[in-house]
Short mmCIF file of C-alpha atoms and ligand atoms in Angstrom, two decimals:
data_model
loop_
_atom_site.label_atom_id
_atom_site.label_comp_id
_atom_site.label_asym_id
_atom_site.label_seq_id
_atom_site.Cartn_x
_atom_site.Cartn_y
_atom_site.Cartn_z
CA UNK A 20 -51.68 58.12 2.05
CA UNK A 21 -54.81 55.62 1.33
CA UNK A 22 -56.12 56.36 -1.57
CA UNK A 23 -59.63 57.90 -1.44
CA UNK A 24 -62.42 55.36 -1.79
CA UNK A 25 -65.43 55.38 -4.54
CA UNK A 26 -68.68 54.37 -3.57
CA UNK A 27 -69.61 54.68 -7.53
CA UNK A 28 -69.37 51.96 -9.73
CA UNK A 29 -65.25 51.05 -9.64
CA UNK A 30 -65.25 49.90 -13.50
CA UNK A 31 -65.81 53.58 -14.23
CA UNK A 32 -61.88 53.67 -13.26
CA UNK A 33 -60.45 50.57 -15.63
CA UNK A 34 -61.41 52.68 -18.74
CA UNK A 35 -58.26 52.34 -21.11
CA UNK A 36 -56.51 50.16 -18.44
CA UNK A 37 -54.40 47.24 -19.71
CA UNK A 38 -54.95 44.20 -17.18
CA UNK A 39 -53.68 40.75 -16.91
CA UNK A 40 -56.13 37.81 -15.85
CA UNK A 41 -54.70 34.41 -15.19
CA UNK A 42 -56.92 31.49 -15.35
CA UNK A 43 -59.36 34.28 -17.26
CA UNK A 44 -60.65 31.22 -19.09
CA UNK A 45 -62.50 29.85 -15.60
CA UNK A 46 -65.58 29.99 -13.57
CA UNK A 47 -64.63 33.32 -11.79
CA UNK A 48 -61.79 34.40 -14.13
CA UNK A 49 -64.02 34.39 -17.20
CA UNK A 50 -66.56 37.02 -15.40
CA UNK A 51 -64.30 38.97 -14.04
CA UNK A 52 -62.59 39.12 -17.14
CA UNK A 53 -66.03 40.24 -19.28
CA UNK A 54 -66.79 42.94 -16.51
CA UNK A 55 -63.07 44.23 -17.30
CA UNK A 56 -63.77 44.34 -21.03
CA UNK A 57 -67.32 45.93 -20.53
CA UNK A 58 -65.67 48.38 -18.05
CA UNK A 59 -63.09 49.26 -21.56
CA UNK A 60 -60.16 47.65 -20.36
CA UNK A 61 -57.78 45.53 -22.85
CA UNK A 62 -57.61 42.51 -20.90
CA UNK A 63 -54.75 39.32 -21.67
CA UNK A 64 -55.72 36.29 -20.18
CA UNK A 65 -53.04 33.32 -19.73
CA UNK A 66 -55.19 30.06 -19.34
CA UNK A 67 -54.06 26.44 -19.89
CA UNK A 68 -57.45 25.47 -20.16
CA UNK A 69 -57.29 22.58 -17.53
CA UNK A 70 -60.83 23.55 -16.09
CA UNK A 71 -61.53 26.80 -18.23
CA UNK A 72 -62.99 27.03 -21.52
CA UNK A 73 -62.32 29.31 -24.52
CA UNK A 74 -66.42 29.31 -24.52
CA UNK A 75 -66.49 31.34 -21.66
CA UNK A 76 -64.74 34.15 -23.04
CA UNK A 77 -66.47 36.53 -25.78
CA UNK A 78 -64.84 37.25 -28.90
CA UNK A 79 -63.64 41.12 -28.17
CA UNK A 80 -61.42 43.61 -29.43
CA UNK A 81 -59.88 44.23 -26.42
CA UNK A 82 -59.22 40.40 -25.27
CA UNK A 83 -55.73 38.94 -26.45
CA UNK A 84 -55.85 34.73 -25.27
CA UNK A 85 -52.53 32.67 -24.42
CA UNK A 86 -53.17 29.51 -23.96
CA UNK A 87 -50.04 27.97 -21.32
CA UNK A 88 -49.16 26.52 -18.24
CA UNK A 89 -48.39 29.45 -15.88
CA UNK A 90 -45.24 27.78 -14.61
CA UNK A 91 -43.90 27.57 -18.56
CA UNK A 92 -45.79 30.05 -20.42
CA UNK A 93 -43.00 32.07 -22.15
CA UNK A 94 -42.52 36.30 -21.98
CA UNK A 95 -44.78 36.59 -18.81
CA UNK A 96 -42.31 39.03 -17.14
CA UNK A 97 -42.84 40.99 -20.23
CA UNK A 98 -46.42 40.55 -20.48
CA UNK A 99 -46.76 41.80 -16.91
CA UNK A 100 -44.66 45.07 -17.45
CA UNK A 101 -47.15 45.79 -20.27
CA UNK A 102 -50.05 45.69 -17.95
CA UNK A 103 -51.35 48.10 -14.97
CA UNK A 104 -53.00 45.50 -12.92
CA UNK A 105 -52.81 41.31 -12.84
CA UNK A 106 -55.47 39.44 -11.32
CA UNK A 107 -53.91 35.88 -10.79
CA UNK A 108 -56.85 33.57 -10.49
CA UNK A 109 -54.94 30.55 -12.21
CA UNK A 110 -55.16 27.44 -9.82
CA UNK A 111 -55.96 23.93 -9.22
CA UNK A 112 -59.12 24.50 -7.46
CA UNK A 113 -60.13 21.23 -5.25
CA UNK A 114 -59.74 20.12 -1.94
CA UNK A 115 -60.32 16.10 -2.78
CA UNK A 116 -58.56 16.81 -6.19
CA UNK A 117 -55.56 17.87 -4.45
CA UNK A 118 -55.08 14.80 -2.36
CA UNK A 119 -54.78 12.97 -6.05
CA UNK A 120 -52.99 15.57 -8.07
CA UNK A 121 -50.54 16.88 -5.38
CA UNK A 122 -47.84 18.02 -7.65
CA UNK A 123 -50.17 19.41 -9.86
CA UNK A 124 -51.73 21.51 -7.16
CA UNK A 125 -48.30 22.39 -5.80
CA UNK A 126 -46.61 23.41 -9.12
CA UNK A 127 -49.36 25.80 -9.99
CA UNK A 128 -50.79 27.20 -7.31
CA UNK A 129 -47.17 27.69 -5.21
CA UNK A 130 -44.56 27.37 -8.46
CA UNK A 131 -47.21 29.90 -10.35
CA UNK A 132 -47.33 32.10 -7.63
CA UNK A 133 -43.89 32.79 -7.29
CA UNK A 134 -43.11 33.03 -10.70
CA UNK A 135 -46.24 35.27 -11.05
CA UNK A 136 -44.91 37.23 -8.39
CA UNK A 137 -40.92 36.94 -9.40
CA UNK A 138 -41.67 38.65 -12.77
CA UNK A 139 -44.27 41.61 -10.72
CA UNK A 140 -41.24 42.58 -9.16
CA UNK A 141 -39.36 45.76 -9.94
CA UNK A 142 -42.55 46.68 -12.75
CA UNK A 143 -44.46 49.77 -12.65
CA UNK A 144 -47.84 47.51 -11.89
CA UNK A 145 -50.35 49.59 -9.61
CA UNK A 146 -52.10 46.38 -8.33
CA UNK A 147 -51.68 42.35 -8.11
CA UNK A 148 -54.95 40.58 -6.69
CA UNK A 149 -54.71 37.53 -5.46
CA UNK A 150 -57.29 34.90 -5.36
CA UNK A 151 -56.70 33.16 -1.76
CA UNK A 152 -59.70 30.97 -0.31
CA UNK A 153 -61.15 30.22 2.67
CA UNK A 154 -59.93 26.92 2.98
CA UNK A 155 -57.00 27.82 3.89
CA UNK A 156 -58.65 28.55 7.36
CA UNK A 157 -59.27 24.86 7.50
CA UNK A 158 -62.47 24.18 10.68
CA UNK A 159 -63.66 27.21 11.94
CA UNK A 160 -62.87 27.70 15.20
CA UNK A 161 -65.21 30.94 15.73
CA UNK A 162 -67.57 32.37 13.85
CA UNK A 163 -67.91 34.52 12.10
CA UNK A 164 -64.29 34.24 10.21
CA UNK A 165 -62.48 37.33 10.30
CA UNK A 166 -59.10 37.65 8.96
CA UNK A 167 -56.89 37.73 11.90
CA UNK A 168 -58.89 33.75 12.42
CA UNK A 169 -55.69 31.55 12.44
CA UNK A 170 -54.83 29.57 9.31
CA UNK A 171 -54.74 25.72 9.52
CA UNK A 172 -55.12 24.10 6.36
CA UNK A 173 -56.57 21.05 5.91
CA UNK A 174 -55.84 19.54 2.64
CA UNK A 175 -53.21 20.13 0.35
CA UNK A 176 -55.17 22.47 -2.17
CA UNK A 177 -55.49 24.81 1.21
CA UNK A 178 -52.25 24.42 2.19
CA UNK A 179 -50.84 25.44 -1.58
CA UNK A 180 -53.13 28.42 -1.43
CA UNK A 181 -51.96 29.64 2.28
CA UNK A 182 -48.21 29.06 0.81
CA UNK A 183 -48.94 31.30 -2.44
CA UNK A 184 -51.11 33.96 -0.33
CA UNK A 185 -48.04 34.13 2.25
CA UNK A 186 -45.49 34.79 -1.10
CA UNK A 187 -47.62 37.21 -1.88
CA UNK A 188 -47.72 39.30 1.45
CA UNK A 189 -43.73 38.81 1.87
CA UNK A 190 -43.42 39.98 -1.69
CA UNK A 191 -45.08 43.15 -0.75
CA UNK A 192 -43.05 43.68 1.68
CA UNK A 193 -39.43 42.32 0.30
CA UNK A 194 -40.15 43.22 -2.98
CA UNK A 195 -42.50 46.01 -2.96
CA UNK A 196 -45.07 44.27 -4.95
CA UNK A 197 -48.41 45.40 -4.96
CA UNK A 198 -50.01 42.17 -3.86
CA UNK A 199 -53.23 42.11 -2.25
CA UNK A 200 -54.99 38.85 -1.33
CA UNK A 201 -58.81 38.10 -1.44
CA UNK A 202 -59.87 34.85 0.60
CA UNK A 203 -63.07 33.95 -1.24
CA UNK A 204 -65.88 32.18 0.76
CA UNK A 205 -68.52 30.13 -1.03
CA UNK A 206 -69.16 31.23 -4.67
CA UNK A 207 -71.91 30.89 -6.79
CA UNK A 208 -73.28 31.68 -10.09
CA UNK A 209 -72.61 30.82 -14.05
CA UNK A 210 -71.08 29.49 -16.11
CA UNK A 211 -72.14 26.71 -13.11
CA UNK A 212 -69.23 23.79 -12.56
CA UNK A 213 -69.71 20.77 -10.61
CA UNK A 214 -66.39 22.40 -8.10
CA UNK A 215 -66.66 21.14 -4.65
CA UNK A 216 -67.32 25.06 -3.40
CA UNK A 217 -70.50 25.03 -4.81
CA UNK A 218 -71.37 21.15 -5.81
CA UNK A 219 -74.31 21.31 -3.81
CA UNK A 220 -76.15 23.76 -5.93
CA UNK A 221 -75.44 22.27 -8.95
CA UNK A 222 -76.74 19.27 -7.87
CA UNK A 223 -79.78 19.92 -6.36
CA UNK A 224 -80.57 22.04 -9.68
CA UNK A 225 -80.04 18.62 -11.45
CA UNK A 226 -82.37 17.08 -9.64
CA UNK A 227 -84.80 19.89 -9.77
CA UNK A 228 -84.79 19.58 -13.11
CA UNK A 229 -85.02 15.37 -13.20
CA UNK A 230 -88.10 15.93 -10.29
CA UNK A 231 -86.22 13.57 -8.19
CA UNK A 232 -86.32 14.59 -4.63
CA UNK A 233 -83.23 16.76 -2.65
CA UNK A 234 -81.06 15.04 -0.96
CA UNK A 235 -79.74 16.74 2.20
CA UNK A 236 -77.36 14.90 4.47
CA UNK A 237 -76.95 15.62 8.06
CA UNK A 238 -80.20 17.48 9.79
CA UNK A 239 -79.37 20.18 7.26
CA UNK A 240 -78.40 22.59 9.62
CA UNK A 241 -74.46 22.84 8.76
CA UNK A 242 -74.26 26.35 7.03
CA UNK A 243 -72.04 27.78 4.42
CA UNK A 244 -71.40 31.68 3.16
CA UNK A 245 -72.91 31.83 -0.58
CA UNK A 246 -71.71 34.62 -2.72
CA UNK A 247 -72.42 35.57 -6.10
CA UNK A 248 -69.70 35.57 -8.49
CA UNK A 249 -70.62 39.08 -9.71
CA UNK A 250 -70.06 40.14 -5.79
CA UNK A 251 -66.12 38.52 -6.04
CA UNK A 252 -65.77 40.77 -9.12
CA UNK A 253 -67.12 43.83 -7.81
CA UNK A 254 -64.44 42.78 -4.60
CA UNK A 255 -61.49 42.28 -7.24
CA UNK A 256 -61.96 45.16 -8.96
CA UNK A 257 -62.42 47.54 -5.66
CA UNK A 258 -59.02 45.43 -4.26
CA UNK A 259 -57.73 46.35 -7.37
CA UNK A 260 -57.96 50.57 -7.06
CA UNK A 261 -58.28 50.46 -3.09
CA UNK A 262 -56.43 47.25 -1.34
CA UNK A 263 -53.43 48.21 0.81
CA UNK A 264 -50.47 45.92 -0.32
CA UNK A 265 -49.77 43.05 1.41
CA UNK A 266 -52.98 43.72 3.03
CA UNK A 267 -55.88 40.65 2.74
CA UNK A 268 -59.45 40.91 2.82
CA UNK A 269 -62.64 38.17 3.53
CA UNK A 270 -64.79 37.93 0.57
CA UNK A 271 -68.13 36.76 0.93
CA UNK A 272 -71.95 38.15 2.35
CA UNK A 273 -72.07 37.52 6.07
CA UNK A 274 -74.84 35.97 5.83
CA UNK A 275 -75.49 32.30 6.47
CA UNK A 276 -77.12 29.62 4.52
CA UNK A 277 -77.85 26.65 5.83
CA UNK A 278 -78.17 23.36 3.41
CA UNK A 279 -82.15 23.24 4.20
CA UNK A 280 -82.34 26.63 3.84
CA UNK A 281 -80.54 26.26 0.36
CA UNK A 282 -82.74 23.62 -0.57
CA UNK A 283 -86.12 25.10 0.12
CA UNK A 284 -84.80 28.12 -1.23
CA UNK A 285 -84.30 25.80 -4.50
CA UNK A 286 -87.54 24.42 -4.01
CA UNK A 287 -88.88 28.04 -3.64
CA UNK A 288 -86.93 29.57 -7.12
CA UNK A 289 -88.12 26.65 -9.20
CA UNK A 290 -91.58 25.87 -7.76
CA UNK A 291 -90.86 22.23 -7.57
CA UNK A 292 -91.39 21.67 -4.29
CA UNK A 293 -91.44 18.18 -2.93
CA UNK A 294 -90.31 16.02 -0.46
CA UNK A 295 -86.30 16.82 0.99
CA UNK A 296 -85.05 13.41 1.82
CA UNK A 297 -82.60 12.93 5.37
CA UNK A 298 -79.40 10.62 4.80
CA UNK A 299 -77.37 10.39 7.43
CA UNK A 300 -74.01 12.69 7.88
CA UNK A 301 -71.22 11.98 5.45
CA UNK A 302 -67.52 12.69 7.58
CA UNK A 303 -65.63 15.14 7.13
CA UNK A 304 -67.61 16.53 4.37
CA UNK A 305 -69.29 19.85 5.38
CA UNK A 306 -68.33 22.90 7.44
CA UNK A 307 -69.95 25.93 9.05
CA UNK A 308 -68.34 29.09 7.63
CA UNK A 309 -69.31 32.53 7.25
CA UNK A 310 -67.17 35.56 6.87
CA UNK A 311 -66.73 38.70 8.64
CA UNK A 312 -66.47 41.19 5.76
CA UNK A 313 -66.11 44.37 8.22
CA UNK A 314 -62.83 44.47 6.40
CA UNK A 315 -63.74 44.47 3.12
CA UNK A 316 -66.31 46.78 3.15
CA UNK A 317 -63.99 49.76 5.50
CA UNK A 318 -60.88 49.34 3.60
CA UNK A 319 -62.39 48.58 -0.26
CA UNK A 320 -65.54 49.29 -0.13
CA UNK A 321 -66.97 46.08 -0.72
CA UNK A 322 -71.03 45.54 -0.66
CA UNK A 323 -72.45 42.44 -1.78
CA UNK A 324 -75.17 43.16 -3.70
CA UNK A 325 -76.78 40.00 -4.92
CA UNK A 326 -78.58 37.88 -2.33
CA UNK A 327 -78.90 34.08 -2.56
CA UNK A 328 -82.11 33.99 -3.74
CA UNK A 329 -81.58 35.99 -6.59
CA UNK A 330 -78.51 34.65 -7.84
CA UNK A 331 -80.48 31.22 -7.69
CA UNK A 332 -83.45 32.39 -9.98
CA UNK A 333 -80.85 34.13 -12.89
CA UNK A 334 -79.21 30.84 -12.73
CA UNK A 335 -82.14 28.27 -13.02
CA UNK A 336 -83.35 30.58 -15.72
CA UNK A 337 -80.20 30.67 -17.33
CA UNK A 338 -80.23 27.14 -17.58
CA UNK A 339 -83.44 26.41 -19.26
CA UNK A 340 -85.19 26.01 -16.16
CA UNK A 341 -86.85 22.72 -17.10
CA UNK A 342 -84.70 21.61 -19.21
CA UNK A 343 -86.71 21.91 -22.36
CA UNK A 344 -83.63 24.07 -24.32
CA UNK A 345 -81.82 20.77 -23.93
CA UNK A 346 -79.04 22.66 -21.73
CA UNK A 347 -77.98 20.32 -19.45
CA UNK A 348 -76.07 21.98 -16.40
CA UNK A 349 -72.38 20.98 -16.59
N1 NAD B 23 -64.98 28.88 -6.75
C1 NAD B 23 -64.84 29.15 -5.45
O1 NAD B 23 -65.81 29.05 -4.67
C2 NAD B 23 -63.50 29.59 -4.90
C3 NAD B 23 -63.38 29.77 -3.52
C4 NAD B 23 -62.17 30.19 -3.00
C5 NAD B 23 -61.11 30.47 -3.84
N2 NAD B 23 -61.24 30.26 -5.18
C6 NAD B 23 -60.07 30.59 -6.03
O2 NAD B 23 -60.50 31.38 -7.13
C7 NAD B 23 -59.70 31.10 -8.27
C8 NAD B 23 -60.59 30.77 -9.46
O3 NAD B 23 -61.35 29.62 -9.15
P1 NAD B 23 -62.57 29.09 -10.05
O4 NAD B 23 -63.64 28.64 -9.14
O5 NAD B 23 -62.87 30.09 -11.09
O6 NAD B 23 -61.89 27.79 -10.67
P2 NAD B 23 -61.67 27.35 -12.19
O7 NAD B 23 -61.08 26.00 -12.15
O8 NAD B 23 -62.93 27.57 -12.97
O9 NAD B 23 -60.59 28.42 -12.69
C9 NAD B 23 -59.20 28.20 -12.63
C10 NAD B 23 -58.65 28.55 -13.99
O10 NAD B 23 -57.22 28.41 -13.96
C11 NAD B 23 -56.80 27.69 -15.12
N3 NAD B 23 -55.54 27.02 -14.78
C12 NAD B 23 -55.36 25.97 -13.95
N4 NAD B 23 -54.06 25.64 -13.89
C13 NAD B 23 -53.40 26.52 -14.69
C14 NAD B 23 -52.03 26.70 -15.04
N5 NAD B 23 -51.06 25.91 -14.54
N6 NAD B 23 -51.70 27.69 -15.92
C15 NAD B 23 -52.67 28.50 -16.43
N7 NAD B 23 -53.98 28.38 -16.12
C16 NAD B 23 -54.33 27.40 -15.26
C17 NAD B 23 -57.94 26.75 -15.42
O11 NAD B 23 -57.97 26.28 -16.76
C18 NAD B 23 -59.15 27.63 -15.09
O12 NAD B 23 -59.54 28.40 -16.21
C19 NAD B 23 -58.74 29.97 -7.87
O13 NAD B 23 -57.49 30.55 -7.56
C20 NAD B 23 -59.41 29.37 -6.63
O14 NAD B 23 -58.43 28.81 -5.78
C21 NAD B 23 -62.40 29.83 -5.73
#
């Protein structure tokens, strides 16, 4: 039997939950992780704090921090049976990075997985939810990307993230793990990083804030699928209560965005306008994606709620705007 769907507000159902975040310290994992203690959840998060930062986590009553390497960390199969849901977010996010730090990338984001997964197994845990990507559907081949769109990764960090998303599907089904994977699109919002996903806005908010002019390369037509961090929560939480097990599910808007559009949108939010300078294409760099959330939104009951535009002006205030708080964005 599927279990009914809310269309209220899910964290009205993580009340008194106990949940397990790895990677809790990061860019997602840290607001998903404050939306689970707001919601009245005791949350543990297991960070080594390779990207994340103990910064981005409040000080709370409810929020228990162990700092280790997912593949090492000790007691996790016993940390896990004390828990009723684990969101495993723990990775080493990066395309480019992972043509470098291939073992790295491997050890976590496959070795992590499976132990992850290895100490779900035989538990009483009512969800897993794991964070997949949409690299791993490498070029898109149609648009938009639904979820049956085949799977051809093109860099290592894709390829580690198919590998983990694939334990977790076969681990619902050997193992009867409750593992349900969310492929992420483009996301955006704070605490802002400089991570390939969403370089592009960080950058052209530095230069916003210098006044130097945005550089856009290509004719700025290649387009992307922005969504709002708080959106990927709302989708972790619903996959949490709602996804089917071994099932996976698109995450981002279905909307497109293309790089001029991003940067007059900038211009727009910021009211610097000024001239957007042409450079010619860089190879291999940029890729048209958008999801197909039908998906999401049938089975979880996914809406994105928070449009480009104002994800972009919460941000740009939440950074000082012009700079005159002395907040420089990282
Ligand atoms: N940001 C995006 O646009 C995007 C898109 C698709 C998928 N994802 C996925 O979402 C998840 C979160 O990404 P993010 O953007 O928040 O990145 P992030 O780098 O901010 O978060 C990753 C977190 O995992 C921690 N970590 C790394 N290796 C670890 C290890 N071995 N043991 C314990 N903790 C470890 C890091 O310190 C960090 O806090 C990742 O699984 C990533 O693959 C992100």
């Amino acid at each position: 039997m599927p279990e009914t769907r809310d269309t209220d507000d899910p964290t009205l159902r993580f009340s008194a939950t106990r949940c397990l975040v790895t990677g809790g310290a990061g860019f997602i994992g840290s607001n998903l992780t404050r939306a689970l203690l707001a919601a009245g959840a005791a949350v543990t998060v297991i960070d080594d704090f390779s990207t994340g930062r103990r910064e981005h986590l409040p000080e709370a009553a409810g929020l228990t921090v162990v700092e280790g390497d997912l593949v090492t960390v000790p007691d996790l199969a016993d940390r896990v049976a004390a828990v009723d849901y684990v969101f495993h977010l723990a990775a080493q996010v990066g395309n480019v990075r992972s043509l470098s730090e291939t073992g790295r990338d491997a050890a976590t984001n496959v070795l992590g997985t499976v132990r992850l997964l290895t100490a779900c197994r035989g538990t009483a845990l009512r969800k897993l939810v794991y964070s997949s990507s949409s690299a791993t559907f490498g070029e898109a081949r149609r648009l938009p990307i639904d979820e049956d769109h085949p799977q051809a990764p093109e860099s290592f960090y894709a390829l580690s993230k198919l590998t983990a998303e694939r334990y977790a599907t076969l681990a619902a089904g050997l193992w009867g793990v409750p593992a349900v994977s969310l492929r992420y699109f483009n996301v955006f919002g704070l605490p802002m990083e400089d991570s390939e996903y969403t370089g592009v806005i960080s950058i052209f908010f530095n230069r916003l804030r210098a006044g130097e002019p945005l550089v856009v390369y290509g004719d700025g037509a290649q387009f992307r699928d922005f969504v709002h961090v708080r959106d990927v929560v709302q989708a972790n939480l619903r996959a949490a209560l709602h996804g089917a097990p071994g099932g996976v599910y698109n995450i981002g808007t279905g909307v497109t965005t293309s790089v001029r559009q991003l940067a007059e949108a900038m211009q727009e939010v910021t009211g610097r306008g000024g001239e957007i300078l042409y450079r010619p294409a860089r190879a291999g760099e940029v890729r048209e994606s958008v999801a197909e959330i039908a998906k999401a939104r049938r089975e979880l009951g996914y809406a994105p709620g928070f449009g480009l535009r104002r994800g972009l002006a919460e941000m740009w205030a939440e950074l000082g705007g012009d700079g005159t708080d002395g907040s420089a964005p990282r």
